[in-house]
C-alpha cells in the first residue's frame, strides 16, 4: 500500500468538503504542496518557568527542518510543564505528577484532532518524558521522542556541582555547617543556563531509559542542552520520522515486555530514579503491556550498577556522554546478556545493531566493566510487607546499608516533616514517616527532596530512614522508601502508624514491616475516617477522584 493511501491527514485536507480546512491552512502560509505531504506534529513544552525546557523552541525549528528535508510538512504544537525542582517543598509540587496526565492528554488530543501522520516530541523536565511516551503509545503513529538535553555542571570551590548540592546545602546551612555566604555562592552557581538537572535524576534517567525502550533513538539523549550536536540530533529526528512513516513503524510494533525490561535494566545499571517505576508502569498500561511492580525487582536484582552517576556516584550526564554515552552502556549490557538485543530501537534497528558502533573514550571512569561493577545488583529494590502490601520502592545506589530498624516519627504532611527536620527533632535511628502525600491523598504524590536533602545535609543520611506514600526526586539519596501502597488516603496500613512504632527495613528479604499484628493494624484502622479532599473543584479534584494506586502507575486511564 502506498504511503499516501494510509495517511490520517488526508481526512483533514483532501476533498471538496475539506475546502474550509484548507483555506485556514493556506491563509497561514502553507502551500497546496505542503498539504499534499505527510503532516508531522512537532510537540514541545517550552516554558519560561524553568531552565529544563528553555531551548525547545530553537530545537523544534531543527526538527521541522529535518521533516521538510525528508519530504514532510511539520506543524508545531506545545503543551505545559511543571518544574519539580522549583515547586519542591511547596503546595505547587502537588501539580507535578498531575501534569504528566495533562501533557499526555494534550499531545494526544492535538494528534487525534488534527490527524497527524507522525509525531516528534521534544521533552525536558521530568513529567514531559513519560507524558510524551504515554501520548505516543495512545496515538500509535510513527513517532520519536527527543530529549532536549542535560544542563552542564556548575562550579563551587573548585568542584562540579548540581542542584542536588543546593538542596543538601539548605540542610547544611540550617545545621550551621555551611555559612550564609557559601550557601549564596552555591545557589548562584549550580545552574548554568539551559537544560534539565545534570545528575542521574528523573529527567536523565527517563531520557536514557526511553532509548532502551525504543521510543528515542539511542545516542540522541546524550548531547547536553547547549551542545551543538543537539541541533544535529533534532534535524536527524525529523528525517527519521519520515522514514518511519514510509515503513509504517509504530510504537505498537516496538513496545514489548522485552523492551520494557531493557528500559528497567538501563535504570538499574545507572542507579537511576525511583520515579521510573511509576512512569514505566503508566506507559506499559497505555501500550497494553503486562508489567507489574515485581518486574522491576526481578530485573534490577540481576543487573549490576556499572555507571558511576550522581546522586549515588561521582559523575553527571555530560561526563557519561564524554565517556561513550548510551551506546557504550548498551553495548556493555548487551555483551553481558543483561538486555534483549533483538528488541527494536526507535530507528527500526535492533538494540544490538543500534549499539554496535559504540566508542569508549580511553581512560574514562564513568561506565565500568560488568565484571567489576560498582554494585553487584541494580539500584531499584521493591519491598513488601505489612506496611506495604502492594509494595514500595527504594533506591540503593550509593550506599551499602541493607537494613534499618527504629522508632517511627509520623507526620501527616511534608510540611510537618520538614519543620521537624529543620528544628533538629529527628534523631539518629529514627524512621521518618510522611503520609497522606500519595496520588489521591496529596493529591499529586509530591516528591520529598526537600526533606530527604535536609536529613542528609544534617549528617543523618547514614542513620535515619524515611518512608512515604509520596515519591522522591531522582536526586534523593539515603535510606528512603517511597510509593508505599496502599496509600494512607486509601486506608493503607501506613495510616495506622503511631509515633514510637518499630519499623524495620530488610532489603535482603525485600520486606518493610511494622512491629504490629494484622489484628492490631485493623483495630487501629477501625475508626479511620477518610480525610476531606484537599481540593473540591478543578483539575486536582478530578485527578484525586480518578487516580489509581502508585503500584499501578498512578494513572487516570479508566480502563486500567
C-alpha positions as MATLAB code, in Angstrom:
seq = 'XXXXXXXXXXXXXXXXXXXXXXXXXXXXXXXXXXXXXXXXXXXXXXXXXXXXXXXXXXXXXXXXXXXXXXXXXXXXXXXXXXXXXXXXXXXXXXXXXXXXXXXXXXXXXXXXXXXXXXXXXXXXXXXXXXXXXXXXXXXXXXXXXXXXXXXXXXXXXXXXXXXXXXXXXXXXXXXXXXXXXXXXXXXXXXXXXXXXXXXXXXXXXXXXXXXXXXXXXXXXXXXXXXXXXXXXXXXXXXXXXXXXXXXXXXXXXXXXXXXXXXXXXXXXXXXXXXXXXXXXXXXXXXXXXXXXXXXXXXXXXXXXXXXXXXXXXXXXXXXXXXXXXXXXXXXXXXXXXXXXXXXXXXXXXXXXXXXXXXXXXXXXXXXXXXXXXXXXXXXXXXXXXXXXXXXXXXXXXXXXXXXXXXXXXXXXXXXXXXXXXXXXXXXXXXXXXXXXXXXXXXXXXXXXXXXXXXXXXXXXXXXXXXXXXXXXXXXXXXXXXXXXXXXXXXXXXXXXXXXXXXXXXXXXXXXXXXXXXXXXXXXXXXXXXXXXXXXXXXXXXXXXXXXXXXXXXXXXXXXX';
ca = [
       0.000    0.000    0.000;
       1.359    3.418   -0.914;
       2.196    5.716    1.973;
      -0.267    8.387    0.840;
      -3.188    5.964    0.913;
      -2.800    5.332    4.632;
      -2.072    8.895    5.814;
      -4.505   10.005    8.513;
      -4.106   13.627    7.491;
      -5.870   13.017    4.168;
      -9.146   13.048    6.110;
      -8.415   16.635    7.131;
      -7.074   18.157    3.910;
      -8.452   16.258    0.886;
     -11.774   16.557   -0.932;
     -14.334   19.245   -1.700;
     -15.804   19.101    1.815;
     -12.401   19.993    3.274;
     -12.098   23.296    1.431;
     -12.664   25.327    4.601;
      -9.919   23.426    6.429;
      -7.524   24.035    3.537;
      -8.487   27.693    3.475;
      -7.485   28.116    7.119;
      -4.134   26.459    6.494;
      -3.423   28.227    3.216;
      -4.065   31.519    4.975;
      -1.328   30.669    7.482;
       1.239   30.255    4.725;
       1.077   26.545    3.973;
       1.049   25.764    0.253;
      -1.060   23.174   -1.524;
       2.167   21.234   -1.997;
       2.726   21.301    1.780;
      -0.729   19.917    2.434;
      -0.189   17.097   -0.042;
       2.702   15.765    2.041;
       2.628   13.715    5.273;
       1.874   16.052    8.170;
       4.085   15.660   11.225;
       3.286   17.115   14.636;
       6.325   18.636   16.352;
       5.408   18.901   20.023;
       7.325   20.529   22.834;
       6.820   22.040   26.263;
       8.794   25.266   26.022;
       8.008   27.369   29.065;
       9.618   30.310   30.792;
       9.355   28.896   34.317;
      12.454   26.679   34.311;
      15.784   26.093   32.518;
      14.938   22.472   31.662;
      12.847   23.135   28.535;
      14.115   26.612   27.700;
      15.869   25.597   24.468;
      12.954   23.685   22.941;
      11.582   26.338   20.587;
      15.011   26.529   18.978;
      15.273   22.743   18.775;
      11.769   22.481   17.325;
      12.952   24.525   14.350;
      15.689   21.952   13.771;
      13.204   19.078   13.906;
      10.976   20.900   11.429;
      13.970   21.412    9.159;
      14.605   17.667    9.137;
      10.947   16.895    8.423;
      10.892   19.295    5.472;
      14.173   17.963    4.078;
      12.720   14.459    4.143;
       9.520   15.436    2.330;
       7.073   16.128    5.127;
       5.173   19.121    6.459;
       5.757   19.895   10.142;
       3.174   21.553   12.377;
       4.427   22.789   15.738;
       2.401   22.485   18.940;
       3.118   22.968   22.591;
       1.976   21.726   25.970;
       2.653   22.623   29.586;
       5.331   21.637   32.078;
       5.788   21.895   35.835;
       9.268   22.182   37.340;
       9.709   19.628   40.097;
      12.789   21.441   41.367;
      11.221   24.885   41.570;
       7.943   23.720   43.126;
       9.724   21.319   45.510;
       8.655   21.671   49.135;
       5.545   23.720   48.333;
       1.905   23.008   47.610;
       2.778   23.664   43.964;
       4.652   20.351   43.871;
       1.287   18.585   44.036;
       0.720   19.638   40.429;
       3.815   17.911   39.044;
       2.605   14.330   38.683;
      -0.827   15.607   37.660;
       0.919   17.433   34.806;
       2.059   14.091   33.385;
      -1.581   13.265   32.633;
      -2.281   16.742   31.233;
       0.790   16.566   28.974;
      -0.184   13.132   27.687;
      -3.793   14.192   27.190;
      -2.931   17.412   25.363;
      -0.483   15.802   22.930;
      -2.971   13.018   22.287;
      -5.827   15.481   21.741;
      -3.949   17.576   19.193;
      -2.613   14.479   17.465;
      -6.061   12.924   17.205;
      -7.886   16.151   16.439;
      -5.579   17.149   13.586;
      -4.920   13.573   12.490;
      -1.153   13.853   12.263;
       0.612   11.173   10.283;
       3.571   11.157   12.638;
       4.886   12.910   15.723;
       8.201   14.118   17.118;
       8.055   15.328   20.712;
      10.790   17.276   22.468;
      10.994   16.563   26.192;
      12.964   18.017   29.085;
      11.774   18.283   32.685;
      10.641   15.171   34.458;
       6.952   14.659   33.612;
       7.291   15.696   29.983;
       9.156   12.463   29.219;
       6.606    9.907   30.433;
       3.782   12.208   29.351;
       5.081   12.192   25.784;
       5.625    8.427   25.833;
       2.082    7.822   27.076;
       0.683   10.051   24.328;
       2.746    8.348   21.621;
       1.575    4.934   22.822;
      -2.050    6.075   22.675;
      -1.766    7.672   19.222;
       0.244    4.734   17.855;
       1.576    6.625   14.845;
       5.192    6.687   13.610;
       6.985    8.795   16.183;
      10.153    9.683   18.047;
      10.867   11.370   21.375;
      13.929   13.630   21.628;
      15.406   14.820   24.924;
      16.329   18.492   24.798;
      19.354   17.826   26.961;
      21.034   17.972   30.330;
      22.326   21.137   31.925;
      26.067   21.417   32.452;
      27.513   21.151   35.963;
      28.094   24.297   37.971;
      31.332   25.059   39.802;
      31.774   25.733   43.504;
      35.011   25.760   45.467;
      36.855   24.103   42.582;
      34.439   21.210   42.109;
      31.480   20.333   39.891;
      28.074   20.765   41.486;
      24.426   20.137   40.605;
      21.110   21.297   42.020;
      21.344   18.367   44.445;
      24.138   20.244   46.223;
      21.862   23.247   46.721;
      19.084   21.155   48.267;
      21.585   19.490   50.602;
      23.242   22.853   51.218;
      19.966   24.072   52.700;
      20.244   21.365   55.340;
      23.910   22.119   55.960;
      23.174   25.844   56.278;
      20.341   25.163   58.714;
      22.679   22.946   60.737;
      25.312   25.681   60.841;
      27.924   23.724   58.882;
      27.744   25.997   55.790;
      27.967   29.771   56.011;
      25.339   32.073   54.524;
      27.966   33.417   52.125;
      28.919   29.964   50.853;
      25.270   28.958   50.586;
      24.539   32.017   48.432;
      27.546   31.289   46.228;
      26.387   27.690   45.846;
      22.898   28.865   44.875;
      24.230   31.309   42.283;
      26.464   28.799   40.508;
      24.632   25.458   40.448;
      22.548   26.001   37.283;
      24.470   27.424   34.312;
      21.958   28.292   31.558;
      19.543   25.831   29.871;
      18.993   22.130   30.407;
      17.478   19.598   32.780;
      19.086   18.557   36.081;
      22.570   17.166   35.455;
      22.747   14.046   37.616;
      21.051   10.708   37.003;
      17.911   12.228   38.416;
      14.466   11.663   36.899;
      14.923   13.590   33.635;
      18.209   11.945   32.688;
      17.005    8.564   33.961;
      13.922    8.670   31.752;
      15.832   10.116   28.789;
      18.268    7.210   28.939;
      15.556    4.613   29.504;
      13.314    5.812   26.662;
      16.199    4.993   24.327;
      16.348    1.422   25.636;
      12.555    1.221   25.490;
      12.681    2.051   21.781;
      10.907    5.406   21.817;
      14.021    7.578   21.367;
      16.977    6.955   19.030;
      19.906    5.573   21.008;
      22.520    8.294   21.470;
      20.055   11.130   20.892;
      19.761   11.933   24.612;
      23.498   12.163   25.214;
      24.497   15.663   23.984;
      23.894   18.398   26.544;
      21.237   21.054   26.029;
      23.674   23.638   24.666;
      25.936   21.216   22.802;
      25.845   21.961   19.073;
      25.353   18.261   18.385;
      21.843   18.555   19.807;
      20.842   20.544   16.719;
      22.069   17.699   14.531;
      20.148   15.181   16.656;
      16.938   17.144   16.118;
      17.392   17.503   12.347;
      18.041   13.775   12.143;
      14.933   13.051   14.235;
      12.852   14.977   11.697;
      14.317   12.917    8.891;
      13.930    9.685   10.851;
      10.238   10.097   11.486;
       9.623   10.407    7.750;
      11.397    7.075    7.253;
       9.153    5.587    9.934;
       6.102    6.929    8.084;
       7.270    5.173    4.925;
       7.740    1.937    6.845;
       4.594    2.475    8.940;
       6.631    1.584   12.037;
       4.608    2.487   15.112;
       5.017    2.227   18.917;
       2.868   -0.919   18.925;
       5.499   -2.557   16.692;
       8.291   -1.639   19.107;
       6.887   -1.799   22.640;
       7.039   -5.298   24.122;
       7.625   -6.842   27.537;
      11.261   -7.290   26.477;
      11.667   -3.622   25.569;
      10.315   -2.601   28.976;
      12.765   -4.991   30.625;
      15.558   -3.316   28.652;
      14.418    0.091   29.913;
      14.260   -1.141   33.520;
      17.745   -2.641   33.187;
      19.132    0.697   31.988;
      17.684    2.404   35.066;
      19.073   -0.273   37.373;
      22.536   -0.178   35.770;
      22.834    3.573   36.258;
      21.381    3.928   39.757;
      18.502    5.887   38.268;
      15.414    7.492   39.744;
      12.685    5.567   41.559;
      10.195    7.625   39.527;
      10.967    5.315   36.613;
       8.885    2.643   38.368;
       5.830    4.871   38.413;
       6.299    6.070   34.843;
       7.011    2.749   33.160;
       4.011    1.160   34.838;
       1.936    4.001   33.352;
       3.455    3.758   29.862;
       3.065   -0.028   29.818;
      -0.617    0.270   30.624;
      -1.126    2.713   27.774;
       0.664    0.267   25.457;
      -1.289   -2.758   26.672;
       1.838   -4.477   28.031;
       1.593   -6.598   31.178;
       4.096   -5.056   33.589;
       3.937   -5.056   37.368;
       5.963   -3.685   40.228;
       7.690   -7.029   40.879;
       9.238   -6.950   37.389;
      11.416   -4.052   38.499;
      12.900   -6.002   41.374;
      13.405   -9.081   39.192;
      15.307   -7.164   36.512;
      17.215   -4.957   38.953;
      18.388   -7.909   41.049;
      20.296   -9.394   38.113;
      21.580   -6.054   36.775;
      24.760   -4.641   38.314;
      25.327   -0.902   38.644;
      28.006   -0.030   36.096;
      27.589    3.750   35.715;
      29.081    5.961   38.421;
      26.498    8.743   38.339;
      25.099   11.213   40.842;
      23.301   11.226   43.207;
      24.899    7.982   44.388;
      28.104    8.340   42.377;
      30.634   10.901   41.190;
      29.668   11.967   37.686;
      26.920   13.768   35.770;
      25.223   13.079   32.439;
      27.699   15.157   30.446;
      30.534   13.021   31.823;
      28.737    9.884   30.654;
      28.341   11.390   27.196;
      32.074   12.092   27.037;
      32.852    8.565   28.216;
      30.923    6.874   25.412;
      27.301    7.573   26.261;
      24.197    5.446   25.985;
      25.639    3.270   23.247;
      28.625    2.249   25.362;
      26.342    1.441   28.288;
      24.111   -0.577   25.966;
      26.999   -2.469   24.457;
      28.352   -3.415   27.893;
      24.932   -4.626   28.976;
      24.360   -6.496   25.714;
      27.691   -8.325   25.931;
      26.819   -9.391   29.477;
      23.382  -10.669   28.462;
      21.585   -8.049   30.551;
      19.323   -6.763   27.758;
      17.385   -8.251   24.869;
      19.447   -7.414   21.797;
      16.701   -8.336   19.354;
      14.264   -5.737   20.704;
      13.587   -2.939   18.213;
      15.008    0.526   18.693;
      13.315    3.768   17.645;
      15.114    3.685   14.294;
      13.787    0.242   13.414;
      17.181   -1.335   14.039;
      17.527   -3.904   16.771;
      19.082   -2.756   20.018;
      22.142   -4.855   19.179;
      22.530   -3.081   15.835;
      21.988    0.342   17.404;
      24.842   -0.028   19.924;
      27.226   -1.895   17.645;
      29.294    1.205   16.803;
      29.731    2.353   20.425;
      33.045    4.077   21.124;
      34.735    4.242   24.504;
      36.913    7.191   25.448;
      40.279    5.877   26.653;
      40.766    6.258   30.380;
      37.099    7.065   31.168;
      35.876    6.117   34.653;
      32.134    6.710   34.326;
      30.996    3.379   32.822;
      32.821    0.465   34.408;
      33.138   -3.181   33.449;
      30.279   -5.560   34.207;
      32.912   -7.894   35.662;
      33.913   -5.239   38.217;
      30.653   -3.379   38.910;
      30.076   -0.603   41.392;
      27.396   -2.785   42.959;
      26.501   -6.374   42.075;
      22.767   -5.724   41.837;
      20.863   -2.766   40.478;
      19.704    0.431   42.087;
      15.992   -0.389   42.468;
      14.558   -2.654   45.172;
      10.869   -3.415   45.717;
       9.825   -4.036   49.315;
       6.566   -5.544   50.531;
       5.205   -6.423   53.952;
       2.517   -5.474   56.412;
       3.293   -1.784   55.848;
       3.252   -2.018   52.056;
       1.090   -4.946   50.886;
       1.117   -3.620   47.307;
       4.794   -2.712   47.511;
       7.074    0.296   47.698;
      10.359    1.212   46.054;
      13.752    2.086   47.492;
      16.876    3.149   45.621;
      20.053    1.558   46.940;
      22.683    3.168   44.700;
      25.460    4.934   46.550;
      25.281    3.231   49.943;
      25.784   -0.207   51.446;
      23.256   -0.355   54.287;
      20.723   -3.135   53.748;
      18.625   -2.918   56.906;
      17.304   -0.427   59.418;
      15.016   -0.723   62.418;
      13.859    2.169   64.533;
      11.016    4.153   66.057;
       8.505    5.847   63.787;
       8.234    9.624   63.713;
       4.895   10.130   61.997;
       3.841   13.211   60.026;
       0.670   13.790   58.034;
       2.259   16.171   55.532;
       5.613   17.076   54.039;
       5.486   20.477   55.771;
       5.158   18.832   59.207;
       8.115   16.574   58.490;
      10.261   19.409   57.140;
       9.574   21.527   60.222;
      10.666   18.649   62.454;
      13.871   18.138   60.474;
      14.740   21.833   60.445;
      14.141   22.165   64.169;
      16.522   19.233   64.746;
      13.823   16.998   66.260;
      14.826   13.988   64.138;
      17.431   11.836   65.828;
      19.781    9.082   64.771;
      17.933    5.792   64.354;
      14.534    7.344   63.663;
      12.218    6.305   60.834;
      10.526    9.397   59.423;
       7.037    8.605   58.096;
       5.377   11.099   55.747;
       1.832   10.072   54.820;
      -1.264   11.467   53.103;
       1.036   12.569   50.275;
       0.084    9.771   47.846;
      -1.545   10.106   44.419;
      -5.020   10.575   45.933;
      -4.125   11.887   49.365;
      -1.869   14.707   48.280;
      -3.269   14.780   45.752;
      -0.390   14.522   43.320;
       2.199   12.455   45.193;
       4.731   15.151   45.997;
       8.458   14.473   45.901;
      10.273   14.717   49.216;
      13.653   16.059   48.067;
      13.499   18.952   50.500;
      13.021   16.647   53.484;
      15.449   13.962   52.340;
      18.134   16.512   51.431;
      17.739   18.287   54.752;
      18.229   14.965   56.557;
      21.374   14.253   54.537;
      22.563   17.840   54.941;
      22.358   17.495   58.726;
      24.608   14.438   58.590;
      21.828   11.958   59.371;
      21.727   10.240   55.987;
      23.525    7.136   57.276;
      21.464    6.701   60.438;
      17.900    7.796   59.627;
      15.377    6.098   57.331;
      12.263    7.553   55.718;
       9.141    6.094   54.170;
       6.261    7.818   52.430;
       3.258    7.210   50.229;
       4.594   10.152   48.248;
       7.591    9.877   45.985;
      11.178   11.034   45.680;
      13.202   13.158   43.354;
      15.813   11.374   41.307;
      18.284   13.479   43.287;
      17.268   11.797   46.551;
      19.864    9.671   48.260;
      19.811    7.826   51.544;
      17.679    5.060   53.033;
      14.359    6.255   51.674;
      11.317    4.183   50.600;
       8.607    5.798   48.516;
       5.377    4.853   46.722;
       4.150    2.941   49.805;
       0.901    1.320   48.702;
      -1.917    1.259   49.512;
      -1.536    4.918   50.447;
      -2.931    6.428   53.639;
      -5.838    8.048   51.777;
      -6.879    4.559   50.641;
      -6.810    3.289   54.247;
      -3.455    1.628   53.762;
      -1.541    0.310   56.804;
       0.647    3.439   56.769;
      -2.443    5.283   58.063;
      -2.366    3.148   61.228;
       1.147    4.121   62.333;
       1.814    5.996   65.560;
       4.927    7.631   66.958;
       7.209    5.038   68.519;
       6.072    2.035   66.463;
       9.098   -0.022   65.464;
       9.557   -0.096   61.700;
      12.015   -2.457   60.020;
      13.527   -2.282   56.549;
      15.096   -5.580   55.462;
      16.444   -5.382   51.925;
      17.725   -8.987   51.659;
      14.238  -10.295   52.462;
      12.585   -7.473   50.472;
      10.387   -6.518   53.422;
       9.074   -3.356   55.060;
       7.238   -4.106   58.287;
       5.920   -2.560   61.457;
       6.016   -4.464   64.736;
       2.243   -4.857   64.848;
      -0.017   -7.810   64.127;
      -2.560   -7.650   61.325;
      -5.242   -7.593   64.029;
      -3.627   -4.589   65.723;
      -3.358   -2.724   62.423;
      -7.001   -3.411   61.605;
      -8.064   -2.353   65.108;
      -6.321    0.983   64.695;
      -7.944    1.474   61.318;
     -11.436    0.628   62.593;
     -12.137    4.253   63.459;
     -10.216    5.690   60.490;
     -12.071    8.463   58.713;
     -11.174    9.429   55.164;
      -9.823   12.990   55.143;
     -11.715   15.711   53.350;
     -10.353   16.236   49.813;
      -7.724   18.955   49.657;
      -9.381   20.341   46.517;
     -13.121   20.456   45.912;
     -13.031   21.544   42.277;
     -10.765   21.754   39.265;
      -8.039   19.574   37.868;
      -6.697   18.485   41.254;
     -10.131   17.276   42.388;
     -10.648   15.393   39.126;
      -7.234   13.774   39.470;
      -7.824   12.698   43.083;
     -11.156   11.146   42.122;
      -9.735    9.134   39.215;
      -6.128    8.254   40.036;
      -5.053    4.649   40.621;
      -2.588    3.308   43.164;
       1.116    4.048   42.792;
       1.600    0.290   42.391;
      -0.336    0.632   39.124;
       1.490    3.732   37.910;
      -0.844    6.389   39.395;
      -2.718    6.596   36.096;
      -6.112    8.139   35.363;
      -6.980    5.921   32.406;
     -10.374    4.438   33.329;
      -9.628    1.144   31.546;
      -6.601    0.219   33.664;
];
